[in-house]
mmCIF file of C-alpha atoms in Angstrom:
data_model
loop_
_atom_site.group_PDB
_atom_site.id
_atom_site.type_symbol
_atom_site.label_atom_id
_atom_site.label_comp_id
_atom_site.label_asym_id
_atom_site.label_seq_id
_atom_site.Cartn_x
_atom_site.Cartn_y
_atom_site.Cartn_z
ATOM 1 C CA VAL A 754 17.726 29.518 -17.906
ATOM 2 C CA ALA A 755 19.369 32.026 -15.720
ATOM 3 C CA SER A 756 23.079 32.572 -16.412
ATOM 4 C CA GLY A 757 25.748 32.040 -13.972
ATOM 5 C CA PRO A 758 26.639 29.011 -11.622
ATOM 6 C CA GLU A 759 23.043 28.785 -10.224
ATOM 7 C CA GLY A 760 21.705 28.683 -13.834
ATOM 8 C CA THR A 761 23.976 26.148 -14.739
ATOM 9 C CA SER A 762 23.012 24.020 -11.744
ATOM 10 C CA ARG A 763 19.281 24.428 -12.581
ATOM 11 C CA ALA A 764 20.176 23.199 -16.136
ATOM 12 C CA VAL A 765 21.834 20.252 -15.097
ATOM 13 C CA ARG A 766 19.151 19.253 -12.719
ATOM 14 C CA ALA A 767 16.539 19.739 -15.465
ATOM 15 C CA ALA A 768 18.495 17.593 -17.667
ATOM 16 C CA ARG A 769 18.572 14.870 -15.288
ATOM 17 C CA VAL A 770 14.968 15.083 -14.862
ATOM 18 C CA ALA A 771 14.494 14.816 -18.688
ATOM 19 C CA ILE A 772 16.785 11.924 -19.009
ATOM 20 C CA LEU A 773 15.337 10.049 -16.080
ATOM 21 C CA LYS A 774 11.854 10.563 -17.661
ATOM 22 C CA GLU A 775 13.161 8.805 -20.771
ATOM 23 C CA VAL A 776 14.568 5.968 -18.852
ATOM 24 C CA VAL A 777 11.498 5.390 -16.846
ATOM 25 C CA ARG A 778 9.365 5.322 -20.136
ATOM 26 C CA ARG A 779 11.672 2.890 -21.740
ATOM 27 C CA VAL A 780 12.005 0.500 -18.829
ATOM 28 C CA SER A 781 8.184 0.618 -18.391
ATOM 29 C CA ASP A 782 7.520 -0.481 -21.759
ATOM 30 C CA PRO A 783 5.001 -3.521 -21.492
ATOM 31 C CA ALA A 784 6.609 -5.237 -24.331
ATOM 32 C CA LEU A 785 9.961 -5.246 -22.408
ATOM 33 C CA GLN A 786 10.326 -8.174 -20.016
ATOM 34 C CA TYR A 787 13.189 -8.697 -17.603
ATOM 35 C CA ALA A 788 13.989 -9.968 -14.040
ATOM 36 C CA ASN A 789 12.598 -7.521 -11.158
ATOM 37 C CA LYS A 790 10.865 -5.145 -13.745
ATOM 38 C CA GLU A 791 8.249 -3.898 -11.059
ATOM 39 C CA VAL A 792 10.984 -3.095 -8.480
ATOM 40 C CA THR A 793 13.306 -1.387 -11.048
ATOM 41 C CA VAL A 794 10.447 0.807 -12.458
ATOM 42 C CA SER A 795 9.387 1.730 -8.940
ATOM 43 C CA ASP A 796 12.674 2.638 -7.669
ATOM 44 C CA LEU A 797 13.424 4.803 -10.676
ATOM 45 C CA THR A 798 9.911 6.608 -10.480
ATOM 46 C CA ARG A 799 10.658 7.251 -6.835
ATOM 47 C CA VAL A 800 13.839 8.836 -7.694
ATOM 48 C CA LEU A 801 12.277 10.875 -10.526
ATOM 49 C CA SER A 802 9.611 12.087 -7.946
ATOM 50 C CA ARG A 803 12.292 13.035 -5.608
ATOM 51 C CA LEU A 804 14.364 15.022 -8.224
ATOM 52 C CA LYS A 805 11.196 17.135 -8.852
ATOM 53 C CA THR A 806 11.119 18.505 -5.329
ATOM 54 C CA ASP A 807 14.618 20.008 -5.876
ATOM 55 C CA PRO A 808 14.415 23.765 -4.781
ATOM 56 C CA LEU A 809 16.384 24.968 -7.703
ATOM 57 C CA LEU A 810 13.850 23.204 -10.306
ATOM 58 C CA SER A 811 10.990 24.687 -8.410
ATOM 59 C CA ALA A 812 12.591 28.091 -8.887
ATOM 60 C CA ASN A 813 12.734 27.266 -12.637
ATOM 61 C CA GLY A 814 9.073 26.352 -13.106
ATOM 62 C CA GLU A 815 8.994 22.918 -11.825
ATOM 63 C CA HIS A 816 6.620 22.171 -8.893
ATOM 64 C CA SER A 817 7.181 20.207 -5.631
ATOM 65 C CA LEU A 818 5.440 16.893 -4.619
ATOM 66 C CA THR A 819 2.916 18.707 -2.678
ATOM 67 C CA THR A 820 1.899 20.957 -5.505
ATOM 68 C CA PRO A 821 -0.149 19.604 -8.362
ATOM 69 C CA TYR A 822 1.423 19.790 -11.564
ATOM 70 C CA HIS A 823 0.992 18.231 -15.207
ATOM 71 C CA ILE A 824 2.285 14.668 -15.315
ATOM 72 C CA GLY A 825 3.658 13.891 -18.584
ATOM 73 C CA SER A 826 2.841 11.032 -20.808
ATOM 74 C CA TYR A 827 5.990 9.059 -19.786
ATOM 75 C CA GLU A 828 5.424 9.562 -15.914
ATOM 76 C CA THR A 829 1.645 8.654 -16.470
ATOM 77 C CA SER A 830 2.350 5.445 -18.254
ATOM 78 C CA ALA A 831 4.990 4.483 -15.622
ATOM 79 C CA ALA A 832 2.864 5.465 -12.686
ATOM 80 C CA VAL A 833 -0.282 3.677 -14.053
ATOM 81 C CA GLY A 834 1.800 0.570 -14.906
ATOM 82 C CA ILE A 835 3.135 0.293 -11.246
ATOM 83 C CA ALA A 836 -0.360 0.801 -9.769
ATOM 84 C CA GLU A 837 -1.778 -1.920 -12.109
ATOM 85 C CA SER A 838 0.970 -4.415 -11.214
ATOM 86 C CA THR A 839 0.764 -3.742 -7.438
ATOM 87 C CA ALA A 840 -3.019 -4.304 -7.734
ATOM 88 C CA GLN A 841 -2.422 -7.555 -9.601
ATOM 89 C CA ARG A 842 -0.139 -8.777 -6.715
ATOM 90 C CA LEU A 843 -2.778 -7.853 -4.185
ATOM 91 C CA ARG A 844 -5.259 -9.905 -6.019
ATOM 92 C CA ARG A 845 -3.095 -12.788 -5.896
ATOM 93 C CA SER A 846 -2.409 -12.425 -2.379
ATOM 94 C CA LYS A 847 -6.119 -12.780 -1.601
ATOM 95 C CA VAL A 848 -5.791 -11.764 2.215
ATOM 96 C CA VAL A 849 -3.844 -8.768 3.675
ATOM 97 C CA ALA A 850 -2.975 -8.907 7.404
ATOM 98 C CA VAL A 851 -3.576 -5.612 8.909
ATOM 99 C CA LEU A 852 -1.279 -4.693 11.923
ATOM 100 C CA ARG A 853 -2.648 -1.957 14.239
ATOM 101 C CA GLY A 854 -0.569 -1.782 17.398
ATOM 102 C CA GLY A 855 0.426 0.312 20.374
ATOM 103 C CA HIS A 856 4.195 -0.530 20.259
ATOM 104 C CA SER A 857 6.440 -1.016 17.194
ATOM 105 C CA SER A 858 8.343 -3.883 18.506
ATOM 106 C CA ARG A 859 5.139 -5.899 18.669
ATOM 107 C CA ILE A 860 4.059 -4.829 15.108
ATOM 108 C CA VAL A 861 7.469 -5.740 13.707
ATOM 109 C CA GLN A 862 7.742 -9.103 15.475
ATOM 110 C CA ARG A 863 4.061 -10.144 14.394
ATOM 111 C CA GLY A 864 4.651 -8.708 11.009
ATOM 112 C CA LEU A 865 7.869 -11.013 10.501
ATOM 113 C CA GLU A 866 6.064 -13.975 12.082
ATOM 114 C CA LEU A 867 3.113 -13.592 9.485
ATOM 115 C CA ALA A 868 5.463 -13.053 6.527
ATOM 116 C CA ASN A 869 7.115 -16.328 7.221
ATOM 117 C CA MET A 870 3.749 -18.140 7.038
ATOM 118 C CA PRO A 871 3.309 -19.770 3.588
ATOM 119 C CA ASN A 872 0.857 -17.837 1.324
ATOM 120 C CA CYS A 873 0.879 -14.535 3.525
ATOM 121 C CA GLU A 874 2.255 -12.408 0.630
ATOM 122 C CA ALA A 875 0.898 -8.869 1.934
ATOM 123 C CA LEU A 876 0.994 -7.010 5.175
ATOM 124 C CA GLU A 877 -0.369 -3.452 5.912
ATOM 125 C CA VAL A 878 0.638 -1.433 8.997
ATOM 126 C CA ALA A 879 -1.848 1.355 10.141
ATOM 127 C CA VAL A 880 0.266 4.595 10.465
ATOM 128 C CA ASP A 881 -2.272 6.510 12.737
ATOM 129 C CA THR A 882 -1.144 5.022 15.998
ATOM 130 C CA PRO A 883 2.185 5.407 17.709
ATOM 131 C CA GLY A 884 4.993 3.371 16.200
ATOM 132 C CA GLY A 885 3.211 2.759 12.882
ATOM 133 C CA LEU A 886 5.762 4.407 10.662
ATOM 134 C CA GLU A 887 8.635 3.080 12.497
ATOM 135 C CA ALA A 888 7.409 -0.340 12.100
ATOM 136 C CA VAL A 889 6.832 0.252 8.331
ATOM 137 C CA ARG A 890 10.341 1.450 8.126
ATOM 138 C CA GLU A 891 11.776 -1.641 10.015
ATOM 139 C CA LEU A 892 9.536 -4.174 8.177
ATOM 140 C CA SER A 893 10.582 -2.736 4.797
ATOM 141 C CA SER A 894 14.412 -2.882 5.819
ATOM 142 C CA VAL A 895 14.041 -6.619 6.776
ATOM 143 C CA LEU A 896 11.615 -7.903 4.254
ATOM 144 C CA GLY A 897 12.885 -5.924 1.260
ATOM 145 C CA GLU A 898 11.438 -4.411 -1.830
ATOM 146 C CA SER A 899 10.079 -7.649 -3.058
ATOM 147 C CA TYR A 900 7.499 -8.086 -0.330
ATOM 148 C CA LEU A 901 4.222 -6.424 -0.622
ATOM 149 C CA LEU A 902 4.090 -3.988 2.473
ATOM 150 C CA GLY A 903 1.497 -1.374 2.775
ATOM 151 C CA ALA A 904 0.394 1.415 4.952
ATOM 152 C CA ALA A 905 -3.143 1.931 6.166
ATOM 153 C CA THR A 906 -5.362 4.591 7.577
ATOM 154 C CA VAL A 907 -3.451 7.373 5.859
ATOM 155 C CA MET A 908 -5.582 10.636 5.880
ATOM 156 C CA ASP A 909 -3.739 13.121 3.871
ATOM 157 C CA LEU A 910 -0.864 13.721 1.461
ATOM 158 C CA GLU A 911 1.662 14.320 4.157
ATOM 159 C CA GLN A 912 1.018 11.226 5.796
ATOM 160 C CA THR A 913 1.168 9.574 2.246
ATOM 161 C CA GLN A 914 4.581 10.837 1.712
ATOM 162 C CA ALA A 915 5.873 9.748 5.094
ATOM 163 C CA ALA A 916 4.620 6.334 4.524
ATOM 164 C CA VAL A 917 6.111 5.958 1.292
ATOM 165 C CA GLU A 918 9.481 7.259 2.382
ATOM 166 C CA ALA A 919 9.237 4.683 5.155
ATOM 167 C CA GLY A 920 9.020 1.920 2.524
ATOM 168 C CA ALA A 921 5.177 1.378 1.806
ATOM 169 C CA ARG A 922 4.665 -0.014 -1.642
ATOM 170 C CA PHE A 923 0.794 0.489 -1.517
ATOM 171 C CA VAL A 924 -1.287 3.080 0.752
ATOM 172 C CA THR A 925 -4.710 2.862 1.826
ATOM 173 C CA SER A 926 -7.163 5.308 3.443
ATOM 174 C CA PRO A 927 -10.775 4.864 4.864
ATOM 175 C CA VAL A 928 -11.565 8.068 2.823
ATOM 176 C CA ASN A 929 -10.543 9.630 -0.395
ATOM 177 C CA PRO A 930 -8.426 12.589 0.544
ATOM 178 C CA PRO A 931 -7.948 15.483 -2.193
ATOM 179 C CA GLY A 932 -5.362 14.472 -4.470
ATOM 180 C CA PHE A 933 -4.458 11.274 -2.972
ATOM 181 C CA VAL A 934 -4.684 8.970 -6.070
ATOM 182 C CA GLN A 935 -2.657 11.309 -8.095
ATOM 183 C CA HIS A 936 -0.166 11.930 -5.426
ATOM 184 C CA CYS A 937 0.384 8.099 -5.060
ATOM 185 C CA HIS A 938 0.960 7.916 -8.744
ATOM 186 C CA ARG A 939 3.741 10.717 -8.518
ATOM 187 C CA LEU A 940 5.408 8.707 -5.724
ATOM 188 C CA GLY A 941 5.311 5.501 -7.738
ATOM 189 C CA VAL A 942 3.039 3.594 -5.510
ATOM 190 C CA LEU A 943 -0.539 2.126 -5.496
ATOM 191 C CA GLY A 944 -3.020 4.398 -3.640
ATOM 192 C CA ILE A 945 -6.184 2.602 -2.549
ATOM 193 C CA PRO A 946 -8.971 5.231 -1.483
ATOM 194 C CA GLY A 947 -11.785 4.251 0.785
ATOM 195 C CA VAL A 948 -15.298 4.217 -0.759
ATOM 196 C CA MET A 949 -18.840 2.961 0.324
ATOM 197 C CA THR A 950 -21.237 3.967 -2.642
ATOM 198 C CA PRO A 951 -21.259 3.602 -6.331
ATOM 199 C CA THR A 952 -20.784 7.481 -6.685
ATOM 200 C CA GLU A 953 -17.650 7.349 -4.491
ATOM 201 C CA LEU A 954 -16.341 4.269 -6.375
ATOM 202 C CA HIS A 955 -16.928 6.027 -9.825
ATOM 203 C CA THR A 956 -15.123 9.131 -8.384
ATOM 204 C CA ALA A 957 -12.234 7.160 -7.477
ATOM 205 C CA MET A 958 -11.986 5.459 -10.911
ATOM 206 C CA VAL A 959 -12.248 8.883 -12.625
ATOM 207 C CA GLN A 960 -9.227 10.033 -10.472
ATOM 208 C CA GLY A 961 -7.296 7.070 -11.898
ATOM 209 C CA ALA A 962 -7.492 4.649 -9.005
ATOM 210 C CA ALA A 963 -6.368 1.145 -9.826
ATOM 211 C CA ALA A 964 -7.916 -0.328 -6.645
ATOM 212 C CA VAL A 965 -10.536 0.824 -4.126
ATOM 213 C CA LYS A 966 -11.138 -0.155 -0.451
ATOM 214 C CA ILE A 967 -14.858 -0.825 0.459
ATOM 215 C CA PHE A 968 -14.811 0.449 4.136
ATOM 216 C CA PRO A 969 -16.374 -0.508 6.454
ATOM 217 C CA ALA A 970 -17.394 -3.845 4.647
ATOM 218 C CA SER A 971 -19.458 -4.631 7.635
ATOM 219 C CA SER A 972 -21.929 -1.680 6.657
ATOM 220 C CA VAL A 973 -22.016 -2.694 3.075
ATOM 221 C CA ARG A 974 -22.285 -6.370 3.771
ATOM 222 C CA PRO A 975 -21.547 -9.086 0.973
ATOM 223 C CA ALA A 976 -24.859 -8.717 -0.770
ATOM 224 C CA GLY A 977 -24.355 -4.989 -1.179
ATOM 225 C CA LEU A 978 -20.767 -5.602 -2.725
ATOM 226 C CA ARG A 979 -22.491 -8.119 -5.064
ATOM 227 C CA ASP A 980 -25.056 -5.502 -6.230
ATOM 228 C CA ILE A 981 -21.975 -3.119 -6.868
ATOM 229 C CA ARG A 982 -19.986 -5.622 -8.629
ATOM 230 C CA ALA A 983 -23.088 -6.262 -11.019
ATOM 231 C CA LEU A 984 -22.871 -2.751 -12.431
ATOM 232 C CA GLY A 985 -20.891 -2.590 -15.713
ATOM 233 C CA PRO A 986 -18.201 0.134 -14.875
ATOM 234 C CA PHE A 987 -17.219 -1.744 -11.522
ATOM 235 C CA LYS A 988 -16.631 -5.219 -12.943
ATOM 236 C CA LYS A 989 -12.955 -4.962 -13.481
ATOM 237 C CA ILE A 990 -11.548 -2.644 -10.740
ATOM 238 C CA THR A 991 -9.585 -4.193 -7.847
ATOM 239 C CA ILE A 992 -11.625 -4.252 -4.829
ATOM 240 C CA MET A 993 -10.256 -4.651 -1.372
ATOM 241 C CA ALA A 994 -13.089 -5.405 1.341
ATOM 242 C CA SER A 995 -11.941 -3.989 4.893
ATOM 243 C CA GLY A 996 -13.526 -3.627 8.211
ATOM 244 C CA GLY A 997 -15.177 -5.984 10.589
ATOM 245 C CA ILE A 998 -14.340 -9.149 8.538
ATOM 246 C CA GLY A 999 -13.086 -12.254 10.462
ATOM 247 C CA PRO A 1000 -10.975 -15.048 8.897
ATOM 248 C CA GLY A 1001 -13.999 -17.371 8.579
ATOM 249 C CA GLU A 1002 -15.747 -14.875 6.140
ATOM 250 C CA VAL A 1003 -12.979 -14.617 3.448
ATOM 251 C CA ALA A 1004 -14.827 -16.955 1.238
ATOM 252 C CA ILE A 1005 -18.206 -15.317 1.257
ATOM 253 C CA TRP A 1006 -16.624 -11.832 0.590
ATOM 254 C CA GLN A 1007 -14.594 -13.521 -2.317
ATOM 255 C CA ASP A 1008 -17.708 -14.977 -3.664
ATOM 256 C CA SER A 1009 -19.456 -11.683 -3.584
ATOM 257 C CA GLY A 1010 -16.746 -9.725 -5.560
ATOM 258 C CA ALA A 1011 -13.978 -8.889 -3.207
ATOM 259 C CA ASP A 1012 -10.554 -9.491 -4.944
ATOM 260 C CA VAL A 1013 -8.662 -9.044 -1.619
ATOM 261 C CA VAL A 1014 -9.641 -9.001 2.064
ATOM 262 C CA ALA A 1015 -8.165 -7.198 4.634
ATOM 263 C CA ILE A 1016 -8.290 -8.464 8.229
ATOM 264 C CA GLY A 1017 -6.957 -6.950 11.523
ATOM 265 C CA SER A 1018 -6.764 -8.298 14.949
ATOM 266 C CA GLN A 1019 -9.018 -11.338 14.304
ATOM 267 C CA LEU A 1020 -6.239 -12.488 12.142
ATOM 268 C CA VAL A 1021 -2.989 -11.100 13.451
ATOM 269 C CA GLY A 1022 -3.966 -11.408 17.234
ATOM 270 C CA LYS A 1023 -5.148 -8.970 19.808
ATOM 271 C CA ASP A 1024 -1.701 -8.957 21.616
ATOM 272 C CA VAL A 1025 -0.497 -6.727 18.820
ATOM 273 C CA LYS A 1026 -2.526 -3.833 20.264
ATOM 274 C CA LEU A 1027 -0.890 -4.009 23.781
ATOM 275 C CA GLU A 1028 0.898 -0.664 24.329
ATOM 276 C CA ILE A 1029 3.970 -2.262 25.901
ATOM 277 C CA PRO A 1030 7.044 -3.822 24.195
ATOM 278 C CA THR A 1031 7.349 -7.430 23.464
ATOM 279 C CA SER A 1032 8.549 -9.146 26.721
ATOM 280 C CA GLN A 1033 11.920 -10.627 26.630
ATOM 281 C CA SER A 1034 11.719 -12.343 30.070
ATOM 282 C CA LYS A 1035 10.567 -15.770 30.954
ATOM 283 C CA GLY A 1036 7.747 -14.536 33.100
ATOM 284 C CA PRO A 1037 4.138 -15.537 32.618
ATOM 285 C CA LEU A 1038 2.468 -14.550 29.360
ATOM 286 C CA LEU A 1039 -0.284 -11.968 29.178
ATOM 287 C CA PRO A 1040 -3.694 -13.419 28.234
ATOM 288 C CA GLU A 1041 -3.494 -11.892 24.756
ATOM 289 C CA GLU A 1042 -0.208 -13.507 24.273
ATOM 290 C CA GLU A 1043 -1.298 -16.873 25.383
ATOM 291 C CA ALA A 1044 -4.340 -16.586 22.887
ATOM 292 C CA TRP A 1045 -2.024 -15.987 19.959
ATOM 293 C CA LEU A 1046 0.050 -18.997 20.670
ATOM 294 C CA ARG A 1047 -2.856 -21.430 21.720
ATOM 295 C CA ARG A 1048 -5.436 -20.581 19.066
ATOM 296 C CA ASP A 1049 -4.945 -17.405 16.932
ATOM 297 C CA LYS A 1050 -1.660 -18.298 15.245
ATOM 298 C CA GLY A 1051 -3.012 -21.783 14.267
ATOM 299 C CA GLN A 1052 -6.100 -20.066 12.796
ATOM 300 C CA ALA A 1053 -3.856 -17.635 10.847
ATOM 301 C CA GLU A 1054 -1.810 -20.442 9.502
ATOM 302 C CA ALA A 1055 -4.814 -22.493 8.412
ATOM 303 C CA LEU A 1056 -6.347 -19.410 6.591
ATOM 304 C CA PHE A 1057 -3.242 -18.722 4.580
ATOM 305 C CA ARG A 1058 -2.826 -22.580 3.730
ATOM 306 C CA SER A 1059 -6.320 -22.489 2.277
ATOM 307 C CA LEU A 1060 -5.509 -19.726 0.065
ATOM 308 C CA ARG A 1061 -3.521 -22.016 -2.428
#
């Protein structure tokens, strides 16, 4: 370590990283059970990841989050544990409501409305549209760490980083960007890459994915998923089916091997896509807003009731 104040500062920061690695290892021990374990491990892993971006540490041999580096056994254990735990929670939720909108106020309002429905345990916000990241940030602040909030349609590591910093607990992509799964491990969240074929699924598993997204599911079809599930290596990994699925098709996808089904506007309402803020006036409702109140909301509530 260099001498002088800068060298001392580097040494202190390096010591903090080493200590936090050990803390994460201990609190992640599978034999250790305590309240809010998942949240505790996730928060500590995020702090550890941020410490590694310290410029002084980078100058002393550490690398930033956007640069590949060796993940030690402690970090790997914690990261994989968090990913597996989140994947288990997704399997229990069975259905993820996907919010893709034109204005953040509509996404947030509908997200809170859905989250208050019994058995709606997971939401996902597409971040490739205006207001997406802002909506993740606001929903995260209101729903808190305990709610399973994700970010969808992430296409690269920069978007992944931004989504996690906004509060996403899991991140999905329609593709498998280079380094995506490993980067999510470093950030302490579950990364779900998109796949369509057995080869793509196997590649994701080799990279350490605890879950994958079959996308677009409408192209694979339930029969195709059933055939994929029949192959030995693919029987245990968590599979999310997404793309072109309606609320009335959840059961057939589950019977074909989907652990969780992601559904967009057919579940959350087409009014979410309107590019104007939610109206606060007492004027007439737009047709899409009327459809939500008269029909779609009741269908969403019925679906979530049927999950338990």
